[in-house]
Amino acid sequence: MASSADNTPENPESGSSTEPARRGRVRMRRAAVMAVPAVAVTAGLAILTAEGALGVQFSISGMPFTVTAKSLDGTGFEQFGDLDNMIPNSPNEGDTGGQVLIITSAIKNATLDSLCQSVDLGGINLLIKAGSGATKVTASDLTTDSTELSGNAAFNNIEIGNDASTLTKAGVQGKKGVFSQQADTVHIDNLRQTNYATTAGVFKLPGLKLSFSDTGC
C-alpha cells in the first residue's frame, strides 16, 4: 500500500545516503498507524486503507495473497492498525523499507462460505479452495493483516473510536493511542481481501483443494 520516492541518489558523487530517506518513510508509516479504519456501516464495507492491528508475530514474506468468500459471519470483531515486518534485506522488500502498513481484523469465531485463497508465484497462482459444500470453513481466534478489504457488511453493537489497547471483543489488543473499532458480530457478503498474513487458533477447511492455476481468486 505505502509508496515512496525513488531511493536512487540524484547525485552519486555527493556521498548522500539512502538511509535518511528510508528513516523518513518508516516514520511516516508509524504515524499512519493512527489512521482511521474507514467503515461504512449502512452502505457496506469500504476499502480499508488504515493499518492492521495485532500485527503478526512472525516475519512476513512480503508476498501479498488474495482471499475471497461468498460470505463471512463472525462473533467478536475488532480492527486496528500496525506494521508488519519482513526479514532484513528481504528480496521482496522493494521500496517499503521492509515494513508494510496493514489493518488487522480479529474475529473470535468465524464461518466462511466458499473460501478461496491465491498467491501469485510469478506467472502462475497457487490456489486453495475449501468450504463450498454443505460444511463451511470455520476458524477461531482468526486474524488477518490486510492492505485492502471490501464487501457488504453489517455489524451489531459496533463501537467506533476505541483506543486499540482497550479492545475486548476478540481478545486482541493493539498499541496505545491507536484508533480502532469493535462489534459483537459482523456479517460480510462478497468478501475480498489483499493480505500479508493470517493466523488462527483453529482453522478447519472441509473439502480442501490445492492446485496451480493461471488465474487467482
C-alpha positions as a printed Julia matrix, in Angstrom:
217×3 Matrix{Float64}:
   0.0     0.0     0.0
   2.63    2.51    1.03
   4.63    4.11   -1.78
   7.75    6.2    -1.59
  10.16    8.15   -3.73
  12.96    6.57   -5.71
  15.81    5.6    -3.41
  18.48    6.35   -6.03
  20.55    9.44   -5.11
  20.28   12.16   -7.72
  23.97   12.99   -7.34
  26.06    9.89   -6.67
  29.18   11.97   -6.18
  27.71   13.94   -3.3
  28.12   11.0    -0.9
  24.45   11.16    0.11
  22.89    8.02    1.57
  19.52    6.37    1.08
  19.29    5.82    4.82
  17.74    9.22    5.77
  15.03    8.74    3.15
  14.31    5.26    4.44
  14.09    6.51    8.02
  11.68    9.2     6.84
   9.44    6.62    5.21
   9.45    4.49    8.36
   8.42    7.5    10.46
   5.57    8.24    8.05
   4.4     4.63    8.25
   4.44    4.69   12.03
   2.42    7.91   12.02
  -0.1     6.37    9.62
  -0.83    3.63   12.18
  -3.01    6.25   13.87
  -5.26    6.47   10.78
  -8.99    5.8    10.96
 -10.36    2.49    9.6
 -12.93    3.62    7.01
 -16.08    1.56    7.55
 -19.44    2.47    6.0
 -21.84    0.53    8.21
 -25.03    1.14    6.24
 -23.61    1.07    2.72
 -21.26   -1.85    3.28
 -17.57   -2.22    4.0
 -15.45    0.22    2.02
 -11.81   -0.4     1.14
  -9.88   -0.09    4.38
  -6.72    1.92    3.93
  -5.84    2.19    7.59
  -3.36   -0.2     9.13
  -3.67   -3.58   10.81
  -3.53   -4.36   14.41
  -2.32   -7.45   16.07
   0.48   -7.38   13.54
   1.57  -10.97   13.16
   4.22  -12.36   15.46
   6.4   -13.65   12.62
   8.35  -12.1     9.75
   6.15  -11.87    6.68
   7.39  -12.99    3.26
   6.34   -9.7     1.71
   4.25  -11.5    -0.94
   0.58  -10.44   -0.79
  -2.17  -13.02   -1.29
  -5.84  -12.71   -2.17
  -8.67  -14.14   -0.05
 -12.31  -14.21   -1.13
 -15.52  -15.72    0.27
 -19.2   -15.58   -0.64
 -19.88  -14.61    2.95
 -18.29  -14.34    6.37
 -20.11  -14.49    9.7
 -18.2   -13.68   12.86
 -18.71  -13.15   16.58
 -16.31  -10.92   18.47
 -14.91   -8.48   15.87
 -12.05   -5.95   16.16
  -9.97   -3.78   13.79
  -6.95   -1.57   14.38
  -3.64   -0.53   12.8
   0.02   -1.6    12.86
   3.05   -2.58   10.78
   4.16   -5.99    9.52
   7.88   -6.62    9.1
   9.95   -8.66    6.66
  13.32  -10.23    7.39
  16.32   -7.91    6.91
  17.22   -7.48    3.22
  14.19   -9.47    2.05
  14.13   -9.9    -1.75
  10.5    -8.7    -1.61
  11.34   -5.5     0.26
  11.22   -3.22   -2.8
  10.95    0.39   -1.64
   8.99   -0.43    1.52
  11.97   -0.49    3.86
  10.84   -3.96    4.91
   7.63   -2.73    6.55
   4.04   -2.9     5.31
   1.15   -0.83    6.66
  -1.72   -3.2     7.37
  -5.1    -3.32    9.05
  -5.67   -6.31   11.29
  -9.17   -7.72   11.53
  -9.56  -10.02   14.54
 -12.58  -12.34   14.89
 -13.13  -14.63   17.85
 -15.19  -17.18   15.86
 -15.74  -17.05   12.1
 -17.6   -19.05    9.44
 -16.77  -18.57    5.74
 -18.71  -19.81    2.72
 -16.65  -20.83   -0.35
 -13.21  -19.69    0.77
 -10.64  -19.03   -1.97
  -7.0   -18.07   -1.39
  -4.43  -17.41   -4.11
  -0.85  -16.16   -4.28
   0.91  -15.11   -7.48
   4.18  -17.01   -7.76
   5.25  -15.19  -10.9
   3.05  -16.19  -13.81
   1.25  -19.0   -12.0
  -1.02  -18.93   -8.96
  -1.09  -21.3    -6.01
  -4.81  -21.74   -5.4
  -6.54  -23.05   -2.25
 -10.31  -23.59   -2.08
 -12.49  -25.01    0.71
 -15.93  -24.91    2.27
 -18.01  -24.75   -0.89
 -20.27  -27.66    0.11
 -22.71  -28.11    2.97
 -19.92  -27.75    5.57
 -18.3   -24.32    5.7
 -14.84  -23.17    6.72
 -14.61  -22.33   10.42
 -11.9   -20.58   12.41
 -11.34  -19.48   15.98
  -9.11  -16.59   17.07
  -8.77  -15.57   13.43
  -6.68  -12.53   12.47
  -5.89  -11.19    9.01
  -3.36   -8.48    8.21
  -4.65   -6.7     5.11
  -3.91   -3.73    2.89
  -7.31   -3.87    1.15
 -10.65   -5.25    2.27
 -14.02   -4.87    0.55
 -17.53   -6.3     0.7
 -21.01   -5.52    2.01
 -21.02   -5.54    5.79
 -23.39   -5.36    8.74
 -22.39   -5.04   12.41
 -24.22   -5.48   15.7
 -23.38   -3.2    18.62
 -20.43   -1.56   16.89
 -18.12    0.8    18.79
 -16.0     3.16   16.65
 -13.12    5.2    18.03
 -11.85    2.93   20.8
  -8.23    3.01   21.92
  -6.79   -0.18   20.44
  -5.21   -1.18   23.75
  -8.67   -1.43   25.37
 -10.46   -3.77   22.92
 -12.32   -6.74   24.43
 -14.49   -8.42   21.76
 -11.91  -10.76   20.18
  -9.3   -10.99   22.92
  -6.7    -8.99   20.95
  -5.29   -5.58   21.84
  -3.28   -3.12   19.76
  -0.95   -0.29   20.67
  -1.93    2.56   22.97
  -3.34    5.61   21.25
  -4.27    3.8    18.02
  -7.78    4.31   16.61
  -9.83    1.11   16.46
 -13.32   -0.33   16.38
 -15.11   -3.43   17.6
 -18.52   -5.1    17.39
 -20.38   -8.06   18.87
 -20.97   -9.6    15.42
 -20.07   -8.98   11.79
 -21.56  -10.26    8.52
 -19.82   -9.58    5.18
 -21.08  -10.62    1.76
 -18.7   -10.85   -1.22
 -15.62  -10.58    0.95
 -12.34   -9.75   -0.81
  -9.02   -9.11    0.92
  -5.42   -8.47   -0.02
  -3.5    -9.99    2.89
   0.08  -10.29    4.05
  -0.6   -12.69    6.92
  -3.3   -14.82    8.53
  -3.26  -16.51   11.92
  -5.84  -18.69   13.69
  -6.08  -20.82   16.8
  -8.07  -23.45   14.88
  -8.71  -23.38   11.11
 -10.97  -26.1     9.64
 -11.05  -26.4     5.83
 -13.62  -29.0     4.67
 -13.3   -30.06    1.04
  -9.79  -28.59    0.81
  -8.38  -28.44   -2.73
  -4.91  -27.14   -3.55
  -3.86  -26.58   -7.16
  -1.95  -24.35   -9.56
  -3.89  -22.05  -11.87
  -3.36  -19.37  -14.49
  -5.85  -17.2   -12.62
  -6.25  -16.31   -8.97
  -9.33  -15.81   -6.8
